[in-house]
Coordinates of C-alpha atoms and ligand atoms in Angstrom, one line a residue:
X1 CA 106.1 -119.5 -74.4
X2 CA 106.4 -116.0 -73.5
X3 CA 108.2 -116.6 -70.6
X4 CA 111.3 -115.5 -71.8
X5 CA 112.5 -112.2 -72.1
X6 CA 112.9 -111.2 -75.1
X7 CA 114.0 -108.0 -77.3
X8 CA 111.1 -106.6 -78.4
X9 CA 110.5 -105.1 -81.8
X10 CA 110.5 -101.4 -81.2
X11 CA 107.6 -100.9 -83.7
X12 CA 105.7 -103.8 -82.2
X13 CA 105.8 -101.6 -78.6
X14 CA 105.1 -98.4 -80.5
X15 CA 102.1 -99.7 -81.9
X16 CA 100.7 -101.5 -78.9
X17 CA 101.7 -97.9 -76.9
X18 CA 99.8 -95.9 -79.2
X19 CA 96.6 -96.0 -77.3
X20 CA 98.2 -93.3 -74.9
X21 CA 97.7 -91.0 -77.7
X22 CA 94.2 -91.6 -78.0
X23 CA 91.1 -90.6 -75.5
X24 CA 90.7 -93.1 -72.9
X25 CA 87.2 -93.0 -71.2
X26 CA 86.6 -94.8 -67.6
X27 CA 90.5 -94.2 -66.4
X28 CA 90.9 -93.7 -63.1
X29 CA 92.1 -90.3 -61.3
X30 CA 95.5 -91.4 -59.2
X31 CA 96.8 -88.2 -57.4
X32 CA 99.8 -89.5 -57.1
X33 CA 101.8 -90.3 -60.3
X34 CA 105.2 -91.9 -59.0
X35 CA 103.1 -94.5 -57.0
X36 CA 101.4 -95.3 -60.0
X37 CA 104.2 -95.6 -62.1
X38 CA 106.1 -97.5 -59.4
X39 CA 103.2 -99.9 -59.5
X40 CA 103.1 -100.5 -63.0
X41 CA 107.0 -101.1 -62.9
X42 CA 106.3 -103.7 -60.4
X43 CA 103.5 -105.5 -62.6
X44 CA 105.8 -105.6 -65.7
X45 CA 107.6 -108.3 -63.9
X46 CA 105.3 -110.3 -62.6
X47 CA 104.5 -113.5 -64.3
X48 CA 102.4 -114.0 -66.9
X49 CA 98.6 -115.0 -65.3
X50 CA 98.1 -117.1 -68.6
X51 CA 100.6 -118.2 -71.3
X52 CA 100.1 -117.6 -74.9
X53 CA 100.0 -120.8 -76.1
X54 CA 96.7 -120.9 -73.9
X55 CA 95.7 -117.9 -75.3
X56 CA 96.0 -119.3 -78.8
X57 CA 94.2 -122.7 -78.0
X58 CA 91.2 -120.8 -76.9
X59 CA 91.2 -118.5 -80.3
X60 CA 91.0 -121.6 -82.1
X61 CA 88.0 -123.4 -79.7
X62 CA 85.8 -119.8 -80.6
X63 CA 86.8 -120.4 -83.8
X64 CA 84.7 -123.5 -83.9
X65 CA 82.2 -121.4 -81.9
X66 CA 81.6 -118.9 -84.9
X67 CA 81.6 -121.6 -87.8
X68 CA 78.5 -123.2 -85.4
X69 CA 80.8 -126.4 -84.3
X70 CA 80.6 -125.3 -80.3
X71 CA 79.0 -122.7 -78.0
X72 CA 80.5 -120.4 -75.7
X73 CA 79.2 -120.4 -72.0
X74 CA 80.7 -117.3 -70.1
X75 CA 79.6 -116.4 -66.9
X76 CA 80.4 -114.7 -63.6
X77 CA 80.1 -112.2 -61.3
X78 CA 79.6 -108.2 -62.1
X79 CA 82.1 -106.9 -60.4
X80 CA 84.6 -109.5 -58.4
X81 CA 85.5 -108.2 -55.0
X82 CA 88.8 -109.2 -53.1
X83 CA 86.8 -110.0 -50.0
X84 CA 84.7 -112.9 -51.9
X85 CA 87.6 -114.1 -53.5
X86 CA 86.9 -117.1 -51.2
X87 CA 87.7 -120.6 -52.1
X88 CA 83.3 -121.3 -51.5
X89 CA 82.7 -119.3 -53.8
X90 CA 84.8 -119.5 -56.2
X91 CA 84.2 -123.5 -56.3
X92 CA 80.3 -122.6 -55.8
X93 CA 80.6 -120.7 -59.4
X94 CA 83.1 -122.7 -60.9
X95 CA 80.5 -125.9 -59.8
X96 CA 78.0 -124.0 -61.7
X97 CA 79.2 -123.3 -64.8
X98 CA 80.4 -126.6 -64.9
X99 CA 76.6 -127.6 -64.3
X100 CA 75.7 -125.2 -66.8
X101 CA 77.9 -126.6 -69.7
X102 CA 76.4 -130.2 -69.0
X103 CA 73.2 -129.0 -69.4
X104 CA 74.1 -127.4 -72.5
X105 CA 76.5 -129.8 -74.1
X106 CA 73.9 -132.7 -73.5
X107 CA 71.2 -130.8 -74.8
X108 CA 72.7 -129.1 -78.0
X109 CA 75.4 -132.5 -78.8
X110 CA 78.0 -130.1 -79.0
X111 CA 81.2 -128.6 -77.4
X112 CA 81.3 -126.0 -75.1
X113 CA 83.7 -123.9 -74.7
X114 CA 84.0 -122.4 -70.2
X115 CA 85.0 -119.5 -69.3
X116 CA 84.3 -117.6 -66.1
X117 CA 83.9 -113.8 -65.8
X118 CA 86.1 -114.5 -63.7
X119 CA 89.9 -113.7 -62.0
X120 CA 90.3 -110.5 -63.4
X121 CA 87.1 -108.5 -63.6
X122 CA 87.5 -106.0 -60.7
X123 CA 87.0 -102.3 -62.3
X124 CA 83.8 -101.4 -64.0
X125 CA 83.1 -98.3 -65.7
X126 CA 80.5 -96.4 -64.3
X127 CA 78.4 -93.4 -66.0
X128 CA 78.5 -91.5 -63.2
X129 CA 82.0 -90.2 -62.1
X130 CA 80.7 -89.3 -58.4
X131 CA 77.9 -90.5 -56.2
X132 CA 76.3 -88.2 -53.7
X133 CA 74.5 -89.3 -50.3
X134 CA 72.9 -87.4 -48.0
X135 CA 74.6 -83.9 -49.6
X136 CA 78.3 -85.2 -49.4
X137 CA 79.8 -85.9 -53.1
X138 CA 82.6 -88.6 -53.3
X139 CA 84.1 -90.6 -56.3
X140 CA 82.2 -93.2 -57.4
X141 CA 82.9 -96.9 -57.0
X142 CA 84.9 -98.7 -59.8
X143 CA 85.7 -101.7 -58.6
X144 CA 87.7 -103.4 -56.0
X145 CA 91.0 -102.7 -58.4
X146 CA 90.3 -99.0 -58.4
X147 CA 88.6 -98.0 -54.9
X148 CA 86.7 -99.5 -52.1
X149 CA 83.2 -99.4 -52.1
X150 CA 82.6 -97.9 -48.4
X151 CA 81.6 -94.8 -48.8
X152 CA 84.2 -92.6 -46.6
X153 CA 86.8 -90.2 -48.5
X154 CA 89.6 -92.6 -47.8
X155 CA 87.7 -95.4 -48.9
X156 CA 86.8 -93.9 -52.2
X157 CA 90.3 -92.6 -53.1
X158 CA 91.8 -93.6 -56.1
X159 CA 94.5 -96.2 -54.6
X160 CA 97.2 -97.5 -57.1
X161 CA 98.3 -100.3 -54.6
X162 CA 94.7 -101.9 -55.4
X163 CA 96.1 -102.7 -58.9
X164 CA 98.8 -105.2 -57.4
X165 CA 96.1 -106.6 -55.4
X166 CA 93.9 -107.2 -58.0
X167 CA 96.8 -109.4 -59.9
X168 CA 97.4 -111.3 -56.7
X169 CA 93.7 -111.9 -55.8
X170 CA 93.5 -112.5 -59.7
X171 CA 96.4 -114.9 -59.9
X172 CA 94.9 -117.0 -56.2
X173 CA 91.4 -117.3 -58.0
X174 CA 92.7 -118.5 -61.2
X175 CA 95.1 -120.7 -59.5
X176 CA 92.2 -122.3 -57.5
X177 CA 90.3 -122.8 -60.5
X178 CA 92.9 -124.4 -62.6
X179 CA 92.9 -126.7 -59.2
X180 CA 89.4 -127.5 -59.5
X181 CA 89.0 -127.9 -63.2
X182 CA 92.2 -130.4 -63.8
X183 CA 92.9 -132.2 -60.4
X184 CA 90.0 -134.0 -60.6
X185 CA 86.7 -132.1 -59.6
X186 CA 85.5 -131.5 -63.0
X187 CA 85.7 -135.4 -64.0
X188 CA 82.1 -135.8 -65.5
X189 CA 81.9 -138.9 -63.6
X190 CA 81.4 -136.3 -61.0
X191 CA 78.2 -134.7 -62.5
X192 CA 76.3 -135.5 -59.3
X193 CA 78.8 -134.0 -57.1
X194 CA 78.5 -130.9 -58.6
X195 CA 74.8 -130.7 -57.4
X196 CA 75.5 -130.9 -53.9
X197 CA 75.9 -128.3 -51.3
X198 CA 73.1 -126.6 -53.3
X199 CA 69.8 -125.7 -51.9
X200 CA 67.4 -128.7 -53.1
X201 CA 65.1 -126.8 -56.0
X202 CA 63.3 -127.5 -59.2
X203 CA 66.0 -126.7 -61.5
X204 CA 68.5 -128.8 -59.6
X205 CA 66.3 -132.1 -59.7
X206 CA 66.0 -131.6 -63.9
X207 CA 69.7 -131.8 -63.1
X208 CA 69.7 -134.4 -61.0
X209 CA 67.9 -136.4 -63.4
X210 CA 69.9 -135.5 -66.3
X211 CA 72.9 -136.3 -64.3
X212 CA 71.6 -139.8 -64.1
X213 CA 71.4 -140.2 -68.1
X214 CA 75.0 -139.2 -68.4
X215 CA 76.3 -141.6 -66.1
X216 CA 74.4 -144.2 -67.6
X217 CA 76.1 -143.1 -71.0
X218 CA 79.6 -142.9 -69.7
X219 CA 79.1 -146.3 -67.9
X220 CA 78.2 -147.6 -71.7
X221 CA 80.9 -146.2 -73.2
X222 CA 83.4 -147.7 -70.4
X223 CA 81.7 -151.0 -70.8
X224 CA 82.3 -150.8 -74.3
X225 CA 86.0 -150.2 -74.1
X226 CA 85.9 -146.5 -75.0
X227 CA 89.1 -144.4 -73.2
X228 CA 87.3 -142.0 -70.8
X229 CA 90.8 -140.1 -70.0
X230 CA 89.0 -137.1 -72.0
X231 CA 86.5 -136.6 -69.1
X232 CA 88.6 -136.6 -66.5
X233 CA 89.5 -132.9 -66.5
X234 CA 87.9 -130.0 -68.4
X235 CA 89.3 -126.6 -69.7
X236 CA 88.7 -124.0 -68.4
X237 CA 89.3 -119.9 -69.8
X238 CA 89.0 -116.5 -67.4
X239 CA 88.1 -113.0 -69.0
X240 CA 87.6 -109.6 -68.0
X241 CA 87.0 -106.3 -69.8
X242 CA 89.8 -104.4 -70.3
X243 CA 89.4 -101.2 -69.0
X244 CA 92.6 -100.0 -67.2
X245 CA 95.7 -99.1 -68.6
X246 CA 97.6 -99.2 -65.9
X247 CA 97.2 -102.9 -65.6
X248 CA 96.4 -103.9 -68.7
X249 CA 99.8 -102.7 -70.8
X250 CA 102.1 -103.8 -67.6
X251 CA 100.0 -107.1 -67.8
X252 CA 101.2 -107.2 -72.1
X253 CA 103.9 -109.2 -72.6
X254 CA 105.7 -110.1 -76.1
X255 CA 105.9 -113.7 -76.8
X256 CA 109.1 -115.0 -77.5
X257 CA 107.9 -117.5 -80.2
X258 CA 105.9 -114.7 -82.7
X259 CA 107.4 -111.4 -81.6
X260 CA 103.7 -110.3 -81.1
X261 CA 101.7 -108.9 -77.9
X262 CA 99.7 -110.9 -75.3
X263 CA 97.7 -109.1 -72.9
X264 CA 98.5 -112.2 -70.0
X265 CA 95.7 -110.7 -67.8
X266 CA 93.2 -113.4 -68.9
X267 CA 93.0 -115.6 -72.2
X268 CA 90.0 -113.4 -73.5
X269 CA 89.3 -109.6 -73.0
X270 CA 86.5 -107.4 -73.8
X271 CA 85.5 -103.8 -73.8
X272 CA 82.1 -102.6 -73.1
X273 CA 79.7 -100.6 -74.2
X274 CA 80.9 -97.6 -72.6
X275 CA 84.6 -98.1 -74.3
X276 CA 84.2 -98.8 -77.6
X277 CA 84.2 -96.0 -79.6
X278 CA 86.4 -97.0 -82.4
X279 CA 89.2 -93.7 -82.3
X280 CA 89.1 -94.3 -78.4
X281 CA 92.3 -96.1 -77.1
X282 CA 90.1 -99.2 -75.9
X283 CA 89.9 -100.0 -79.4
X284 CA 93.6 -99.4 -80.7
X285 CA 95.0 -101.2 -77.7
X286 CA 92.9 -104.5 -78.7
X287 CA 93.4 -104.1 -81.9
X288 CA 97.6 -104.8 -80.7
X289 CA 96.9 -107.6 -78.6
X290 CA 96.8 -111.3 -79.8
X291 CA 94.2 -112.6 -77.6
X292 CA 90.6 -113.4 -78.8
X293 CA 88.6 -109.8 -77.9
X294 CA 84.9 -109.0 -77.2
X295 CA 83.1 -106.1 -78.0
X296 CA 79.6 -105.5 -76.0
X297 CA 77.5 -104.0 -78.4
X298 CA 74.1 -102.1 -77.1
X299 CA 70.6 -101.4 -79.2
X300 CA 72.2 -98.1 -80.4
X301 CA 74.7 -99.5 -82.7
X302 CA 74.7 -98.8 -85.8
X303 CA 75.7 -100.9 -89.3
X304 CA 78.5 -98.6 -90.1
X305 CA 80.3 -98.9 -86.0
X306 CA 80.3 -102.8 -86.4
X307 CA 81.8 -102.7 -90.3
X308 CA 84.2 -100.0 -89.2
X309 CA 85.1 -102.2 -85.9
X310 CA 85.8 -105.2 -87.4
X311 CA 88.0 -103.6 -89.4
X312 CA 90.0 -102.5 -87.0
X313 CA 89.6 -104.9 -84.8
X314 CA 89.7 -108.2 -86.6
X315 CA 91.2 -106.9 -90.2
X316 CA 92.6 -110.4 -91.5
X317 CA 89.0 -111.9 -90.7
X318 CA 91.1 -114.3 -88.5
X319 CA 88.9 -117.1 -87.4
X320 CA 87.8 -116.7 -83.4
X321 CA 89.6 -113.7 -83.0
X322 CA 86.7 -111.3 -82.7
X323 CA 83.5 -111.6 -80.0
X324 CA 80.3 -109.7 -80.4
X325 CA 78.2 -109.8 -77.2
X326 CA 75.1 -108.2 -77.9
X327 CA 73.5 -106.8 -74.8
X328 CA 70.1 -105.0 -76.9
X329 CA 67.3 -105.8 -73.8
X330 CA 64.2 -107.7 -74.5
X331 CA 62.1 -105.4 -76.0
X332 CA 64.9 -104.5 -78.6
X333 CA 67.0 -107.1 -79.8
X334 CA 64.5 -108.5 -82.3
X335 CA 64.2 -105.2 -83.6
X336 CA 68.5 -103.8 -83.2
X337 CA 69.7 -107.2 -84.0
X338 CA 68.8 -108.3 -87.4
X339 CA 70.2 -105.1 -89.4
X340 CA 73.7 -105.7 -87.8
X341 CA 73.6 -109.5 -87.7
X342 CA 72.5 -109.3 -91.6
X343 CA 75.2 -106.3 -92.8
X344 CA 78.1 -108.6 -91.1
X345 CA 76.7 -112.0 -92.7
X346 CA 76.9 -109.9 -95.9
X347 CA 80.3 -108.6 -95.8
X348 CA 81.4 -111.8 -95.3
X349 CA 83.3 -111.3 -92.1
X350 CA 82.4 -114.4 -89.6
X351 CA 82.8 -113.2 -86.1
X352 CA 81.0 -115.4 -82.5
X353 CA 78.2 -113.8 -82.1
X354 CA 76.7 -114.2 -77.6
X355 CA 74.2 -112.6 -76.1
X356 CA 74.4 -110.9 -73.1
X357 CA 70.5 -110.8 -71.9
X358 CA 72.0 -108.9 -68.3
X359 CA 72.9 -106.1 -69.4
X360 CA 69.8 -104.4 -71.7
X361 CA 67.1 -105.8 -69.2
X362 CA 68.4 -103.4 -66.3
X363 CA 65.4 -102.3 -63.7
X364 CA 65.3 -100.3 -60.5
X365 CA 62.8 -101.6 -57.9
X366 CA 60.1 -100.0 -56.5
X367 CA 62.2 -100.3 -53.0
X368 CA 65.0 -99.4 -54.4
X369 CA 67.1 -102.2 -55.6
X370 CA 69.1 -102.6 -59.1
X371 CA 67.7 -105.6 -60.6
X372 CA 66.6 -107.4 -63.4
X373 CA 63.5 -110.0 -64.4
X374 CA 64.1 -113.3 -65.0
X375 CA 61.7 -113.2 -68.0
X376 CA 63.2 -110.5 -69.6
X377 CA 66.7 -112.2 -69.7
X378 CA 65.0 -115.5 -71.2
X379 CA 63.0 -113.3 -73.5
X380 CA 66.3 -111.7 -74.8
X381 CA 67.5 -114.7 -75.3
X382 CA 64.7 -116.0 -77.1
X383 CA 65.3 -113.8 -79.4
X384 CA 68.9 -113.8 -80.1
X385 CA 68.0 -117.4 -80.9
X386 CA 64.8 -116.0 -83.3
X387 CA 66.9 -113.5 -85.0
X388 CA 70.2 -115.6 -85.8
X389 CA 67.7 -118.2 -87.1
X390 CA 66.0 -115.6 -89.3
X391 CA 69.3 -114.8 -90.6
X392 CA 71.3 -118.2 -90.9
X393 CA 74.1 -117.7 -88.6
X394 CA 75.1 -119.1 -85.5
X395 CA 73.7 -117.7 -82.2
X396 CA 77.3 -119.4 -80.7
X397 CA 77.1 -118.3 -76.8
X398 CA 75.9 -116.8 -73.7
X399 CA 77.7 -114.3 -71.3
X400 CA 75.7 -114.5 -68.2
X401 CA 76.6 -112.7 -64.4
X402 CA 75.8 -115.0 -62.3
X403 CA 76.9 -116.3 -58.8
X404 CA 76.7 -120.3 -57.4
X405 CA 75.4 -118.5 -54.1
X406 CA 71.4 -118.3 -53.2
X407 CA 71.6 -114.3 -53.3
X408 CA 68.3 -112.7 -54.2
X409 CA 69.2 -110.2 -56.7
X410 CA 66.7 -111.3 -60.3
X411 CA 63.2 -110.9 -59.9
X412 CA 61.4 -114.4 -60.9
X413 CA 62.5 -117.8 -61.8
X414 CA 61.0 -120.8 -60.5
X415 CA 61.4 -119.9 -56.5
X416 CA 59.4 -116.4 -57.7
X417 CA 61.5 -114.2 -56.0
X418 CA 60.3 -111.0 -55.6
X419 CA 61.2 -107.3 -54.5
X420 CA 60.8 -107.9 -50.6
X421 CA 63.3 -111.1 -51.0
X422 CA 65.6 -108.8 -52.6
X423 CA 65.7 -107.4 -48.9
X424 CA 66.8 -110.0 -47.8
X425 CA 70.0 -111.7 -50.1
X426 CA 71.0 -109.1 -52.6
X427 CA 75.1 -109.3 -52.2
X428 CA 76.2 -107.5 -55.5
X429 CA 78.2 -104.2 -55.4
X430 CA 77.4 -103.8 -58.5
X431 CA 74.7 -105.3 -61.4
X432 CA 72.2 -108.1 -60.0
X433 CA 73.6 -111.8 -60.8
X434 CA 71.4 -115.0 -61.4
X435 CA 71.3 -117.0 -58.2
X436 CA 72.4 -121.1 -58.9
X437 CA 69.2 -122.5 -59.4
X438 CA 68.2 -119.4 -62.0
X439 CA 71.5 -119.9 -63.4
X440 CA 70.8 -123.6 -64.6
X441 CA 67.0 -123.1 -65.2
X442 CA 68.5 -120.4 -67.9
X443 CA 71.0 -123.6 -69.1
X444 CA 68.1 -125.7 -69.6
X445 CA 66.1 -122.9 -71.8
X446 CA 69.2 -122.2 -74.2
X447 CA 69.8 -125.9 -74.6
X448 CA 66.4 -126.4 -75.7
X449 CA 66.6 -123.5 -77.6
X450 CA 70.2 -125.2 -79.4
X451 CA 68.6 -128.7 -79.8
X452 CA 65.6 -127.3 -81.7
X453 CA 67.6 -125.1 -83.9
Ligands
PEP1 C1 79.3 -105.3 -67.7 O1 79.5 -106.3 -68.4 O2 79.3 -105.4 -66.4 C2 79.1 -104.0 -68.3 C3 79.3 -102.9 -67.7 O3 78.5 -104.2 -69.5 P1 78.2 -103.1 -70.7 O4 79.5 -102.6 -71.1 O5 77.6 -104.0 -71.7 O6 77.3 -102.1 -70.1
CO2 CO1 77.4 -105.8 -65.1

C-alpha cells in the first residue's frame, strides 16, 4: 500500500514533474505564491484519499469493460460545491446511481462497474477567463476549489486555501459514500429502499416494478442455498478531471509496493476537452500516473489526435488503462464517431469506449438558462450504440451529470419539463444535470439499448 514513505526514484519524480515544463491551459492565477506553495506542502502530507491497490482493482474491472464483459456507469454533478456537500445529497446521488446500475445490470445480464463524478470534481475549466455584468469585469468562476461563485472581487479571487478545502470536503464525501455503499445501504435486498424519498413518477414505478422481479430472484436463489454475501455491499469508484496542478501532483504519491506514481485524488481521472492537447502538460502528467485515465474527446477530433494519444497515453496497450468518453452531440456523433471508433479497432489498440451525451447537446434557453434536451442526450446515445454496432466494438459506458434532487435543469423527459420550470428549480453553478426521475428513465433506455445488442 502506498502508505508508507518511501524513497522515491529520482527519475520516477522527474518524469511525473515534467509537466511543469510544458503549457498548462485552465491553471488558476494565485497572486500570492508562498501561500500556494505553503498549501501544496501541506497537501503532500495528507493521506492518501484512495489507496493504490484500489486504484489497481478498478483498472482491471474497466478492463472487463473494454473486452465487452461489463459497462461503466459514471455519473454526477457538473461542478460539486462545498455547500451541497450535504449528507442528502450525497445519499440522494449515491441512491441513484445505485438505482441506475440495477436497472442496467438487470437489463444488459452484466456487471457494472459505479463510479460517481463524485468527491473530487470541484474546478472546471471554463472558455472564458472573465465574466462581465452590468459593465464590471471579474475572474470567472472555476469551481468551488478555485473561487467562489458570488460575484464580488473577493469572492472571485483566486484563493489557494480553497484547495485544502476541496481535499477535506473531498475526503467527508467519499467517506460518506464508502459508508453508504459497504455498511449496508447498498445490500440489493434493499432495491426498494432506494426508491423511497423520491417524488412518486413514471420512471420510478418501472423501477418499482423491476425492483419486485429482483427480489423475487434473490429470494430463489436464497431458497435454493446460494450464498448472497456478494450482495450485501457494492463497490463503489470516485473520479474527477484532473485539472489543477496544484492539487493534483501534491495529491501523487509513490507506492511503496511498484516504485510507480498514484494520483490518490480519486481511483479514475480524466481531462477534458479543453486540456487535451497531447504536448500540453494535462497529457504528460497522465501519462506518469498509474490510475485508469479518461480523455473527453469532442466532434472535432481527428484520427491522427486519438493514435497519437494513445500512444502517449496508454503505450503498452495495457488493458483498462485508457477511457475515451466521447462527448460529439446528437447531430454529430453518427457522423465524428465511426472514423475514430474504426482507425482505433484497426490499430488494434482496445481502449473503453463511454459516451458522454451532456456535454455536445449544450443549449441556451430562450429565457436565458444553460440547458440541454432530454431527447438529444437519448439521441446521442442512440447513436453511440448504432455506431459501435456498425463497427463491432463495445459501446462499454455512460458518463452522465446528474443529481438524485428534483431540480429542473433538462428540458423534457417524462414530467415534460419546460423553459418556465427551469425558473423554478435549476440549482447548477455550472452545466444542467438530469433530475432522479430523468436520470433512471435514461437507465432504462441504455439497458434496452445493451439487451438488444
Ligand atoms: C465537464 O465534464 O464538465 C466538461 C467540462 O466536459 P468537456 O471537457 O467534455 O467539455
Ligand atoms: Co459539465
Amino acid at each position: 500500500m502506498n502508505d508508507k514513505v518511501v524513497a522515491a526514484d529520482p527519475t520516477v519524480l522527474a518524469g511525473l514533474d515534467n509537466y511543469v515544463n510544458l503549457p498548462a491551459a485552465q491553471q488558476p492565477t494565485w497572486l500570492d505564491q508562498d501561500e500556494i506553495k505553503r498549501v501544496r506542502a501541506e497537501l503532500a502530507v495528507l493521506p492518501p484519499l484512495v489507496f493504490a491497490g484500489e486504484v489497481d482493482t478498478l483498472r482491471k474491472r474497466l478492463a472487463e469493460a473494454a473486452a465487452g464483459r461489463a459497462f461503466l456507469l459514471q455519473g454526477g454533478d457538473c461542478a460539486e460545491t462545498f455547500a451541497d456537500a450535504t449528507a442528502d445529497k450525497i445519499r440522494n446521488r449515491v441512491k441513484t446511481l445505485l438505482q441506475m446500475a440495477v436497472v442496467l445490470m438487470y437489463g444488459a445480464s452484466m456487471p457494472v462497474i459505479k463510479m460517481g463524478r463524485m468527491a473530487g470534481q470541484f474546478a472546471k475549466p471554463r472558455s472564458s477567463d472573465t465574466e462581465t455584468r452590468e459593465g464590471i469585469t471579474l475572474p470567472a468562476y472555476r469551481g468551488d476549489a478555485v473561487n467562489g461563485y458570488d460575484f464580488t472581487a473577493e469572492s472571485r479571487r483566486h484563493n489557494p486555501e480553497r484547495l485544502l478545502k476541496t481535499y477535506n470536503t473531498s475526503a467527508a464525501t467519499l467517506n460518506l459514500i464508502r459508508a453508504f455503499t459497504t455498511g449496508g445501504f447498498a445490500d440489493l435486498r434493499l432495491v426498494h429502499e432506494w426508491n423511497k424519498g423520491f417524488i412518486d413518477n413514471p420512471a420510478n414505478a418501472r423501477y418499482e416494478s423491476l425492483a419486485k422481479e429482483i427480489d423475487r430472484a434473490i429470494k430463489f436463489m436464497a431458497a435454493s442455498g446460494v450464498d448472497s454475501s456478494e450482495l450485501k455491499a457494492t463497490e463503489f469508484y470516485v473520479s474527477h478531471e484532473a485539472l489543477l496542478f496544484d492539487y493534483e501532483r501534491p495529491m501523487t504519491r509513490i507506492d511503496s509496493r511498484t516504485g510507480t506514481p498514484y494520483d490518490t485524488s480519486g481511483h479514475f481521472i480524466w481531462i477534458g476537452e479543453r486540456t487535451r492537447q497531447i504536448d500540453g502538460a494535462h497529457v504528460d502528467f497522465l501519462s506518469k500516473v498509474r490510475n485508469p485515465i479518461g480523455v473527453k474527446i469532442g466532434p472535432n477530433t481527428q484520427v491522427a489526435d486519438i493514435l497519437e494519444l494513445i500512444e502517449k497515453l496508454d503505450p503498452n496497450r495495457e488493458p483498462g488503462r485508457l477511457t475515451f468518453i466521447t462527448r460529439m452531440g446528437a447531430t454529430k456523433i453518427r457522423e465524428a464517431l465511426p472514423k475514430l471508433v474504426e482507425a482505433v479497432r484497426d490499430s488494434g489498440a482496445l481502449p473503453l469506449w463511454i459516451t458522454d451525451p451532456m456535454h455536445g447537446n449544450g443549449i441556451t434557453t430562450a429565457n436565458g438558462y444553460k440547458s440541454r434536451r432530454f431527447d438529444d442526450v437519448m439521441d446521442e446515445v442512440r447513436g453511440f450504440f448504432e455506431v459501435h454496432k456498425a463497427a463491432g466494438t463495445f459501446p462499454g459506458g455512460i458518463h452522465i451529470e446528474l443529481t438524485g434532487d428534483d431540480v429542473a435543469e433538462c428540458l423534457g423527459g417524462s414530467d415534460h419539463i419546460d423553459e418556465a420550470t427551469l425558473e423554478q428549480r435549476y440549482e447548477s453553478l455550472c452545466d444542467p444535470r438530469l433530475n432522479h426521475m430523468q436520470s433512471l428513465e435514461l437507465a432504462f433506455l441504455v439497458s434496452e439499448e445493451l439487451a438488444r445488442r
